[in-house]
mmCIF file with all atom_site columns, C-alpha atoms in Angstrom:
data_model
loop_
_atom_site.group_PDB
_atom_site.id
_atom_site.type_symbol
_atom_site.label_atom_id
_atom_site.label_alt_id
_atom_site.label_comp_id
_atom_site.label_asym_id
_atom_site.label_entity_id
_atom_site.label_seq_id
_atom_site.pdbx_PDB_ins_code
_atom_site.Cartn_x
_atom_site.Cartn_y
_atom_site.Cartn_z
_atom_site.occupancy
_atom_site.B_iso_or_equiv
_atom_site.pdbx_formal_charge
_atom_site.auth_seq_id
_atom_site.auth_comp_id
_atom_site.auth_asym_id
_atom_site.auth_atom_id
_atom_site.pdbx_PDB_model_num
ATOM 1   C CA . THR A 1 1   ? -83.834 -88.363 161.981 1.00 68.00 ? 27  THR A CA 1
ATOM 2   C CA . ASP A 1 2   ? -84.072 -89.961 158.093 1.00 79.00 ? 28  ASP A CA 1
ATOM 3   C CA . ALA A 1 3   ? -83.907 -86.372 156.567 1.00 82.00 ? 29  ALA A CA 1
ATOM 4   C CA . ALA A 1 4   ? -81.114 -84.422 155.932 1.00 83.00 ? 30  ALA A CA 1
ATOM 5   C CA . ILE A 1 5   ? -79.623 -80.715 155.842 1.00 80.00 ? 31  ILE A CA 1
ATOM 6   C CA . TYR A 1 6   ? -78.932 -79.475 151.971 1.00 78.00 ? 32  TYR A CA 1
ATOM 7   C CA . ASP A 1 7   ? -76.987 -76.105 150.729 1.00 77.00 ? 33  ASP A CA 1
ATOM 8   C CA . CYS A 1 8   ? -78.426 -75.179 147.645 1.00 72.00 ? 34  CYS A CA 1
ATOM 9   C CA . VAL A 1 9   ? -75.797 -72.736 146.313 1.00 68.00 ? 35  VAL A CA 1
ATOM 10  C CA . VAL A 1 10  ? -77.287 -70.476 143.528 1.00 62.00 ? 36  VAL A CA 1
ATOM 11  C CA . PRO A 1 11  ? -74.467 -69.756 141.033 1.00 58.00 ? 37  PRO A CA 1
ATOM 12  C CA . ASP A 1 12  ? -72.927 -66.491 140.749 1.00 55.00 ? 38  ASP A CA 1
ATOM 13  C CA . LYS A 1 13  ? -73.339 -66.515 136.810 1.00 52.00 ? 39  LYS A CA 1
ATOM 14  C CA . LEU A 1 14  ? -76.812 -67.646 135.782 1.00 54.00 ? 40  LEU A CA 1
ATOM 15  C CA . GLY A 1 15  ? -76.213 -67.594 132.497 1.00 54.00 ? 41  GLY A CA 1
ATOM 16  C CA . PRO A 1 16  ? -74.545 -64.619 129.092 1.00 55.00 ? 42  PRO A CA 1
ATOM 17  C CA . GLY A 1 17  ? -74.891 -61.451 130.866 1.00 54.00 ? 43  GLY A CA 1
ATOM 18  C CA . LEU A 1 18  ? -76.891 -62.712 133.689 1.00 53.00 ? 44  LEU A CA 1
ATOM 19  C CA . PHE A 1 19  ? -75.872 -61.979 136.790 1.00 51.00 ? 45  PHE A CA 1
ATOM 20  C CA . LEU A 1 20  ? -76.612 -62.761 139.980 1.00 53.00 ? 46  LEU A CA 1
ATOM 21  C CA . ALA A 1 21  ? -74.959 -62.332 143.340 1.00 55.00 ? 47  ALA A CA 1
ATOM 22  C CA . GLY A 1 22  ? -73.961 -65.879 144.538 1.00 58.00 ? 48  GLY A CA 1
ATOM 23  C CA . TYR A 1 23  ? -76.235 -67.350 148.093 1.00 65.00 ? 49  TYR A CA 1
ATOM 24  C CA . THR A 1 24  ? -76.605 -70.470 150.030 1.00 74.00 ? 50  THR A CA 1
ATOM 25  C CA . ILE A 1 25  ? -79.912 -71.844 151.063 1.00 76.00 ? 51  ILE A CA 1
ATOM 26  C CA . GLN A 1 26  ? -80.018 -73.983 153.350 1.00 80.00 ? 52  GLN A CA 1
ATOM 27  C CA . TYR A 1 27  ? -82.970 -76.929 154.298 1.00 77.00 ? 53  TYR A CA 1
ATOM 28  C CA . TRP A 1 28  ? -83.998 -79.636 155.516 1.00 80.00 ? 54  TRP A CA 1
ATOM 29  C CA . ALA A 1 29  ? -85.496 -82.772 153.443 1.00 80.00 ? 55  ALA A CA 1
ATOM 30  C CA . LEU A 1 30  ? -86.073 -85.934 153.750 1.00 83.00 ? 56  LEU A CA 1
ATOM 31  C CA . THR A 1 31  ? -84.672 -86.870 149.988 1.00 82.00 ? 57  THR A CA 1
ATOM 32  C CA . ALA A 1 32  ? -81.620 -85.050 148.674 1.00 76.00 ? 58  ALA A CA 1
ATOM 33  C CA . PRO A 1 33  ? -82.284 -82.515 146.039 1.00 73.00 ? 59  PRO A CA 1
ATOM 34  C CA . PRO A 1 34  ? -82.085 -83.393 142.315 1.00 75.00 ? 60  PRO A CA 1
ATOM 35  C CA . GLN A 1 35  ? -78.595 -82.973 140.840 1.00 80.00 ? 61  GLN A CA 1
ATOM 36  C CA . PRO A 1 36  ? -78.047 -81.239 137.753 1.00 83.00 ? 62  PRO A CA 1
ATOM 37  C CA . PRO A 1 37  ? -76.188 -83.326 135.057 1.00 90.00 ? 63  PRO A CA 1
ATOM 38  C CA . HIS A 1 38  ? -72.315 -82.758 134.341 1.00 91.00 ? 64  HIS A CA 1
ATOM 39  C CA . PRO A 1 39  ? -73.282 -79.989 131.434 1.00 93.00 ? 65  PRO A CA 1
ATOM 40  C CA . ARG A 1 40  ? -70.142 -81.628 129.365 1.00 95.00 ? 66  ARG A CA 1
ATOM 41  C CA . VAL A 1 41  ? -72.071 -84.808 129.055 1.00 94.00 ? 67  VAL A CA 1
ATOM 42  C CA . LEU A 1 42  ? -74.931 -82.663 127.365 1.00 96.00 ? 68  LEU A CA 1
ATOM 43  C CA . ALA A 1 43  ? -73.060 -80.947 125.164 1.00 96.00 ? 69  ALA A CA 1
ATOM 44  C CA . GLN A 1 44  ? -71.457 -83.943 123.851 1.00 96.00 ? 70  GLN A CA 1
ATOM 45  C CA . GLN A 1 45  ? -75.772 -85.292 123.131 1.00 97.00 ? 71  GLN A CA 1
ATOM 46  C CA . ALA A 1 46  ? -76.488 -81.637 121.526 1.00 97.00 ? 72  ALA A CA 1
ATOM 47  C CA . VAL A 1 47  ? -73.281 -82.913 119.562 1.00 97.00 ? 73  VAL A CA 1
ATOM 48  C CA . ALA A 1 48  ? -74.535 -86.424 118.560 1.00 97.00 ? 74  ALA A CA 1
ATOM 49  C CA . SER A 1 49  ? -77.418 -84.804 117.667 1.00 98.00 ? 75  SER A CA 1
ATOM 50  C CA . MET A 1 50  ? -75.878 -82.475 114.569 1.00 98.00 ? 76  MET A CA 1
ATOM 51  C CA . ASN A 1 51  ? -74.814 -85.991 112.669 1.00 98.00 ? 77  ASN A CA 1
ATOM 52  C CA . LEU A 1 52  ? -71.915 -83.642 112.091 1.00 98.00 ? 78  LEU A CA 1
ATOM 53  C CA . ARG A 1 53  ? -69.566 -85.105 109.264 1.00 97.00 ? 79  ARG A CA 1
ATOM 54  C CA . ALA A 1 54  ? -67.145 -84.226 106.298 1.00 97.00 ? 80  ALA A CA 1
ATOM 55  C CA . ILE A 1 55  ? -67.416 -81.611 103.436 1.00 97.00 ? 81  ILE A CA 1
ATOM 56  C CA . ASP A 1 56  ? -68.770 -83.014 99.706  1.00 96.00 ? 82  ASP A CA 1
ATOM 57  C CA . ILE A 1 57  ? -65.781 -82.230 97.650  1.00 97.00 ? 83  ILE A CA 1
ATOM 58  C CA . GLY A 1 58  ? -66.359 -80.171 94.786  1.00 96.00 ? 84  GLY A CA 1
ATOM 59  C CA . LEU A 1 59  ? -63.161 -80.127 92.680  1.00 95.00 ? 85  LEU A CA 1
ATOM 60  C CA . VAL A 1 60  ? -61.920 -79.815 89.017  1.00 94.00 ? 86  VAL A CA 1
ATOM 61  C CA . PRO A 1 61  ? -60.852 -81.928 87.471  1.00 90.00 ? 87  PRO A CA 1
ATOM 62  C CA . GLU A 1 62  ? -63.685 -84.224 88.563  1.00 88.00 ? 88  GLU A CA 1
ATOM 63  C CA . PRO A 1 63  ? -62.454 -86.906 90.757  1.00 84.00 ? 89  PRO A CA 1
ATOM 64  C CA . ARG A 1 64  ? -64.287 -89.728 88.174  1.00 84.00 ? 90  ARG A CA 1
ATOM 65  C CA . ALA A 1 65  ? -62.959 -92.375 86.095  1.00 84.00 ? 91  ALA A CA 1
ATOM 66  C CA . GLY A 1 66  ? -62.018 -90.667 82.466  1.00 83.00 ? 92  GLY A CA 1
ATOM 67  C CA . SER A 1 67  ? -61.564 -86.844 83.922  1.00 85.00 ? 93  SER A CA 1
ATOM 68  C CA . VAL A 1 68  ? -58.067 -85.847 83.902  1.00 88.00 ? 94  VAL A CA 1
ATOM 69  C CA . GLY A 1 69  ? -56.254 -82.234 84.830  1.00 88.00 ? 95  GLY A CA 1
ATOM 70  C CA . LEU A 1 70  ? -53.098 -81.688 83.158  1.00 89.00 ? 96  LEU A CA 1
ATOM 71  C CA . VAL A 1 71  ? -49.958 -80.406 84.001  1.00 92.00 ? 97  VAL A CA 1
ATOM 72  C CA . GLY A 1 72  ? -49.673 -76.517 85.102  1.00 89.00 ? 98  GLY A CA 1
ATOM 73  C CA . MET A 1 73  ? -53.295 -75.868 84.775  1.00 92.00 ? 99  MET A CA 1
ATOM 74  C CA . PRO A 1 74  ? -55.084 -74.468 87.422  1.00 94.00 ? 100 PRO A CA 1
ATOM 75  C CA . ASN A 1 75  ? -57.433 -76.732 89.906  1.00 95.00 ? 101 ASN A CA 1
ATOM 76  C CA . TRP A 1 76  ? -60.358 -75.631 91.937  1.00 95.00 ? 102 TRP A CA 1
ATOM 77  C CA . MET A 1 77  ? -61.766 -76.486 95.117  1.00 97.00 ? 103 MET A CA 1
ATOM 78  C CA . TRP A 1 78  ? -65.228 -75.950 96.579  1.00 97.00 ? 104 TRP A CA 1
ATOM 79  C CA . VAL A 1 79  ? -67.659 -77.133 99.467  1.00 97.00 ? 105 VAL A CA 1
ATOM 80  C CA . ASP A 1 80  ? -70.325 -79.287 97.186  1.00 96.00 ? 106 ASP A CA 1
ATOM 81  C CA . SER A 1 81  ? -73.981 -78.039 98.399  1.00 96.00 ? 107 SER A CA 1
ATOM 82  C CA . PRO A 1 82  ? -72.853 -76.979 101.308 1.00 96.00 ? 108 PRO A CA 1
ATOM 83  C CA . ALA A 1 83  ? -75.410 -77.937 104.640 1.00 97.00 ? 109 ALA A CA 1
ATOM 84  C CA . GLN A 1 84  ? -75.946 -77.351 108.250 1.00 97.00 ? 110 GLN A CA 1
ATOM 85  C CA . ASN A 1 85  ? -74.127 -80.501 108.903 1.00 97.00 ? 111 ASN A CA 1
ATOM 86  C CA . THR A 1 86  ? -71.157 -80.323 107.000 1.00 97.00 ? 112 THR A CA 1
ATOM 87  C CA . TRP A 1 87  ? -70.326 -76.372 106.865 1.00 98.00 ? 113 TRP A CA 1
ATOM 88  C CA . GLY A 1 88  ? -72.538 -74.968 109.800 1.00 97.00 ? 114 GLY A CA 1
ATOM 89  C CA . PRO A 1 89  ? -73.795 -73.459 111.878 1.00 98.00 ? 115 PRO A CA 1
ATOM 90  C CA . ILE A 1 90  ? -75.876 -75.311 112.859 1.00 98.00 ? 116 ILE A CA 1
ATOM 91  C CA . THR A 1 91  ? -77.096 -75.077 116.731 1.00 98.00 ? 117 THR A CA 1
ATOM 92  C CA . ARG A 1 92  ? -78.731 -78.409 118.911 1.00 98.00 ? 118 ARG A CA 1
ATOM 93  C CA . SER A 1 93  ? -79.888 -78.750 122.489 1.00 97.00 ? 119 SER A CA 1
ATOM 94  C CA . ALA A 1 94  ? -80.075 -81.879 124.955 1.00 97.00 ? 120 ALA A CA 1
ATOM 95  C CA . SER A 1 95  ? -81.804 -81.355 127.829 1.00 95.00 ? 121 SER A CA 1
ATOM 96  C CA . ALA A 1 96  ? -81.533 -84.204 131.092 1.00 92.00 ? 122 ALA A CA 1
ATOM 97  C CA . ALA A 1 97  ? -83.819 -83.588 134.625 1.00 86.00 ? 123 ALA A CA 1
ATOM 98  C CA . GLY A 1 98  ? -85.239 -79.962 133.747 1.00 88.00 ? 124 GLY A CA 1
ATOM 99  C CA . TRP A 1 99  ? -81.437 -79.164 132.745 1.00 91.00 ? 125 TRP A CA 1
ATOM 100 C CA . THR A 1 100 ? -80.231 -77.684 128.833 1.00 95.00 ? 126 THR A CA 1
ATOM 101 C CA . VAL A 1 101 ? -77.139 -77.041 127.229 1.00 96.00 ? 127 VAL A CA 1
ATOM 102 C CA . THR A 1 102 ? -76.927 -75.466 123.853 1.00 97.00 ? 128 THR A CA 1
ATOM 103 C CA . ALA A 1 103 ? -74.254 -76.113 120.920 1.00 98.00 ? 129 ALA A CA 1
ATOM 104 C CA . THR A 1 104 ? -73.606 -74.489 118.412 1.00 98.00 ? 130 THR A CA 1
ATOM 105 C CA . ALA A 1 105 ? -71.164 -75.561 115.342 1.00 98.00 ? 131 ALA A CA 1
ATOM 106 C CA . LYS A 1 106 ? -69.566 -74.259 112.309 1.00 98.00 ? 132 LYS A CA 1
ATOM 107 C CA . VAL A 1 107 ? -66.405 -75.034 110.320 1.00 98.00 ? 133 VAL A CA 1
ATOM 108 C CA . SER A 1 108 ? -63.611 -72.608 110.781 1.00 97.00 ? 134 SER A CA 1
ATOM 109 C CA . GLN A 1 109 ? -60.843 -73.500 108.241 1.00 96.00 ? 135 GLN A CA 1
ATOM 110 C CA . LEU A 1 110 ? -60.408 -76.126 105.473 1.00 97.00 ? 136 LEU A CA 1
ATOM 111 C CA . ASN A 1 111 ? -57.200 -77.732 104.861 1.00 98.00 ? 137 ASN A CA 1
ATOM 112 C CA . TRP A 1 112 ? -56.923 -79.548 101.422 1.00 98.00 ? 138 TRP A CA 1
ATOM 113 C CA . ASP A 1 113 ? -54.399 -82.108 101.321 1.00 98.00 ? 139 ASP A CA 1
ATOM 114 C CA . MET A 1 114 ? -53.192 -82.402 97.561  1.00 97.00 ? 140 MET A CA 1
ATOM 115 C CA . GLY A 1 115 ? -51.480 -85.581 97.833  1.00 97.00 ? 141 GLY A CA 1
ATOM 116 C CA . ASP A 1 116 ? -47.742 -83.940 96.579  1.00 96.00 ? 142 ASP A CA 1
ATOM 117 C CA . GLY A 1 117 ? -47.584 -82.673 99.170  1.00 96.00 ? 143 GLY A CA 1
ATOM 118 C CA . GLN A 1 118 ? -48.864 -78.880 98.902  1.00 97.00 ? 144 GLN A CA 1
ATOM 119 C CA . VAL A 1 119 ? -51.630 -77.907 102.100 1.00 98.00 ? 145 VAL A CA 1
ATOM 120 C CA . VAL A 1 120 ? -54.028 -75.379 100.934 1.00 97.00 ? 146 VAL A CA 1
ATOM 121 C CA . THR A 1 121 ? -56.505 -73.502 103.410 1.00 97.00 ? 147 THR A CA 1
ATOM 122 C CA . CYS A 1 122 ? -59.328 -71.972 101.928 1.00 95.00 ? 148 CYS A CA 1
ATOM 123 C CA . GLY A 1 123 ? -62.874 -71.344 103.325 1.00 94.00 ? 149 GLY A CA 1
ATOM 124 C CA . ALA A 1 124 ? -66.000 -72.159 100.925 1.00 96.00 ? 150 ALA A CA 1
ATOM 125 C CA . GLY A 1 125 ? -64.348 -71.925 97.361  1.00 96.00 ? 151 GLY A CA 1
ATOM 126 C CA . THR A 1 126 ? -65.618 -70.940 94.456  1.00 96.00 ? 152 THR A CA 1
ATOM 127 C CA . PRO A 1 127 ? -67.961 -73.389 92.090  1.00 96.00 ? 153 PRO A CA 1
ATOM 128 C CA . TYR A 1 128 ? -66.295 -74.073 89.187  1.00 95.00 ? 154 TYR A CA 1
ATOM 129 C CA . GLN A 1 129 ? -68.677 -73.459 85.654  1.00 94.00 ? 155 GLN A CA 1
ATOM 130 C CA . ASP A 1 130 ? -66.882 -74.131 82.593  1.00 92.00 ? 156 ASP A CA 1
ATOM 131 C CA . SER A 1 131 ? -67.328 -70.482 81.275  1.00 94.00 ? 157 SER A CA 1
ATOM 132 C CA . PHE A 1 132 ? -64.093 -69.866 83.486  1.00 94.00 ? 158 PHE A CA 1
ATOM 133 C CA . GLY A 1 133 ? -62.353 -71.695 80.969  1.00 91.00 ? 159 GLY A CA 1
ATOM 134 C CA . ARG A 1 134 ? -58.778 -72.322 82.389  1.00 91.00 ? 160 ARG A CA 1
ATOM 135 C CA . GLN A 1 135 ? -58.281 -69.102 84.493  1.00 94.00 ? 161 GLN A CA 1
ATOM 136 C CA . SER A 1 136 ? -57.329 -69.319 88.414  1.00 95.00 ? 162 SER A CA 1
ATOM 137 C CA . SER A 1 137 ? -60.251 -70.142 90.990  1.00 96.00 ? 163 SER A CA 1
ATOM 138 C CA . PRO A 1 138 ? -60.315 -66.842 92.960  1.00 96.00 ? 164 PRO A CA 1
ATOM 139 C CA . THR A 1 139 ? -60.959 -68.274 96.671  1.00 96.00 ? 165 THR A CA 1
ATOM 140 C CA . CYS A 1 140 ? -59.228 -72.245 96.816  1.00 97.00 ? 166 CYS A CA 1
ATOM 141 C CA . GLY A 1 141 ? -56.622 -73.344 93.864  1.00 96.00 ? 167 GLY A CA 1
ATOM 142 C CA . HIS A 1 142 ? -53.435 -75.321 93.282  1.00 97.00 ? 168 HIS A CA 1
ATOM 143 C CA . THR A 1 143 ? -51.808 -76.158 91.011  1.00 96.00 ? 169 THR A CA 1
ATOM 144 C CA . TYR A 1 144 ? -49.602 -79.979 89.896  1.00 96.00 ? 170 TYR A CA 1
ATOM 145 C CA . THR A 1 145 ? -45.850 -79.903 88.552  1.00 95.00 ? 171 THR A CA 1
ATOM 146 C CA . ARG A 1 146 ? -46.352 -83.549 87.794  1.00 95.00 ? 172 ARG A CA 1
ATOM 147 C CA . GLN A 1 147 ? -48.335 -86.106 86.719  1.00 95.00 ? 173 GLN A CA 1
ATOM 148 C CA . GLY A 1 148 ? -49.625 -88.546 88.655  1.00 94.00 ? 174 GLY A CA 1
ATOM 149 C CA . SER A 1 149 ? -52.453 -89.670 90.439  1.00 95.00 ? 175 SER A CA 1
ATOM 150 C CA . TYR A 1 150 ? -53.128 -88.273 93.774  1.00 96.00 ? 176 TYR A CA 1
ATOM 151 C CA . THR A 1 151 ? -55.808 -88.559 96.767  1.00 96.00 ? 177 THR A CA 1
ATOM 152 C CA . VAL A 1 152 ? -57.124 -85.398 97.600  1.00 97.00 ? 178 VAL A CA 1
ATOM 153 C CA . ARG A 1 153 ? -57.631 -84.928 101.417 1.00 98.00 ? 179 ARG A CA 1
ATOM 154 C CA . ALA A 1 154 ? -60.498 -81.811 102.449 1.00 98.00 ? 180 ALA A CA 1
ATOM 155 C CA . THR A 1 155 ? -60.329 -81.944 106.228 1.00 98.00 ? 181 THR A CA 1
ATOM 156 C CA . SER A 1 156 ? -63.028 -79.370 107.980 1.00 98.00 ? 182 SER A CA 1
ATOM 157 C CA . HIS A 1 157 ? -61.655 -78.536 111.149 1.00 98.00 ? 183 HIS A CA 1
ATOM 158 C CA . TRP A 1 158 ? -64.851 -77.851 112.843 1.00 98.00 ? 184 TRP A CA 1
ATOM 159 C CA . VAL A 1 159 ? -65.353 -75.967 116.330 1.00 98.00 ? 185 VAL A CA 1
ATOM 160 C CA . ILE A 1 160 ? -68.320 -76.231 118.624 1.00 98.00 ? 186 ILE A CA 1
ATOM 161 C CA . THR A 1 161 ? -69.529 -73.721 121.557 1.00 98.00 ? 187 THR A CA 1
ATOM 162 C CA . TRP A 1 162 ? -72.066 -74.894 124.039 1.00 97.00 ? 188 TRP A CA 1
ATOM 163 C CA . SER A 1 163 ? -73.386 -73.297 127.170 1.00 96.00 ? 189 SER A CA 1
ATOM 164 C CA . GLY A 1 164 ? -75.681 -73.948 130.295 1.00 94.00 ? 190 GLY A CA 1
ATOM 165 C CA . ILE A 1 165 ? -75.765 -75.097 133.412 1.00 91.00 ? 191 ILE A CA 1
ATOM 166 C CA . GLY A 1 166 ? -73.760 -71.887 133.937 1.00 88.00 ? 192 GLY A CA 1
ATOM 167 C CA . GLU A 1 167 ? -70.658 -73.347 132.280 1.00 93.00 ? 193 GLU A CA 1
ATOM 168 C CA . ALA A 1 168 ? -69.746 -72.603 128.957 1.00 96.00 ? 194 ALA A CA 1
ATOM 169 C CA . GLY A 1 169 ? -66.959 -74.402 126.731 1.00 96.00 ? 195 GLY A CA 1
ATOM 170 C CA . THR A 1 170 ? -65.237 -75.085 122.863 1.00 97.00 ? 196 THR A CA 1
ATOM 171 C CA . ILE A 1 171 ? -64.800 -78.557 121.855 1.00 97.00 ? 197 ILE A CA 1
ATOM 172 C CA . THR A 1 172 ? -62.854 -78.877 118.223 1.00 97.00 ? 198 THR A CA 1
ATOM 173 C CA . MET A 1 173 ? -63.652 -81.603 115.766 1.00 97.00 ? 199 MET A CA 1
ATOM 174 C CA . ASP A 1 174 ? -61.746 -82.517 112.541 1.00 98.00 ? 200 ASP A CA 1
ATOM 175 C CA . LEU A 1 175 ? -63.472 -84.328 110.544 1.00 98.00 ? 201 LEU A CA 1
ATOM 176 C CA . THR A 1 176 ? -61.742 -85.355 106.506 1.00 98.00 ? 202 THR A CA 1
ATOM 177 C CA . GLN A 1 177 ? -63.406 -86.463 103.290 1.00 97.00 ? 203 GLN A CA 1
ATOM 178 C CA . SER A 1 178 ? -61.267 -87.407 99.957  1.00 97.00 ? 204 SER A CA 1
ATOM 179 C CA . ALA A 1 179 ? -61.044 -87.777 95.954  1.00 96.00 ? 205 ALA A CA 1
ATOM 180 C CA . PRO A 1 180 ? -58.979 -89.261 93.439  1.00 95.00 ? 206 PRO A CA 1
ATOM 181 C CA . VAL A 1 181 ? -57.459 -86.661 90.644  1.00 95.00 ? 207 VAL A CA 1
ATOM 182 C CA . THR A 1 182 ? -55.778 -87.773 88.519  1.00 94.00 ? 208 THR A CA 1
ATOM 183 C CA . ILE A 1 183 ? -53.418 -85.031 86.027  1.00 94.00 ? 209 ILE A CA 1
ATOM 184 C CA . GLY A 1 184 ? -52.093 -85.823 82.474  1.00 91.00 ? 210 GLY A CA 1
ATOM 185 C CA . GLU A 1 185 ? -49.183 -83.906 80.797  1.00 87.00 ? 211 GLU A CA 1
ATOM 186 C CA . ALA A 1 186 ? -50.033 -82.237 77.230  1.00 74.00 ? 212 ALA A CA 1
ATOM 187 C CA . GLN A 1 187 ? -47.578 -82.619 74.522  1.00 66.00 ? 213 GLN A CA 1
ATOM 188 C CA . VAL A 1 188 ? -46.905 -80.121 71.971  1.00 59.00 ? 214 VAL A CA 1
ATOM 189 C CA . LEU A 1 189 ? -45.702 -81.948 68.561  1.00 54.00 ? 215 LEU A CA 1
ATOM 190 C CA . LYS A 1 190 ? -43.542 -79.689 65.830  1.00 59.00 ? 216 LYS A CA 1
ATOM 191 C CA . GLN A 1 191 ? -42.858 -80.610 62.185  1.00 60.00 ? 217 GLN A CA 1
#
């Protein structure tokens, strides 16, 4: 009289590419069977362990005191020293009570708000080298038309896919890093 009858349902789909016709087993037990944790909770734990963060900004003109770009000259933007937790892909798992969920994250898009009303969408970009001179970036660039001080904001759009405990899903996350840039104007004097 102290026990109960429990239904144990086997899901139709056990994992990627693994299918089984669903069925139910009934059994008598003194204690309730352990319940699996919610897979989305474990997915969030896996994501938290990734320590995702915004990119390190690569920018010419450089975002430091004394560095000045020029109106009409090309600016270069790129992901400086990309790492798993700043660009991806990165995979982590979280487990509880014998159940595991695995998540994989990567940046799907990078938007550069240039501070002058223009937004540039790029991939990882191309790091600038002095040998490139005044040419435009082949992958991610911008040209200012007015002098001034601007704040450049690079927003990484992360897409995180997860699966486990018979479920799967997607989580999105935006992380932003900013840097100052100063643009001057070259004056030409004629005699």
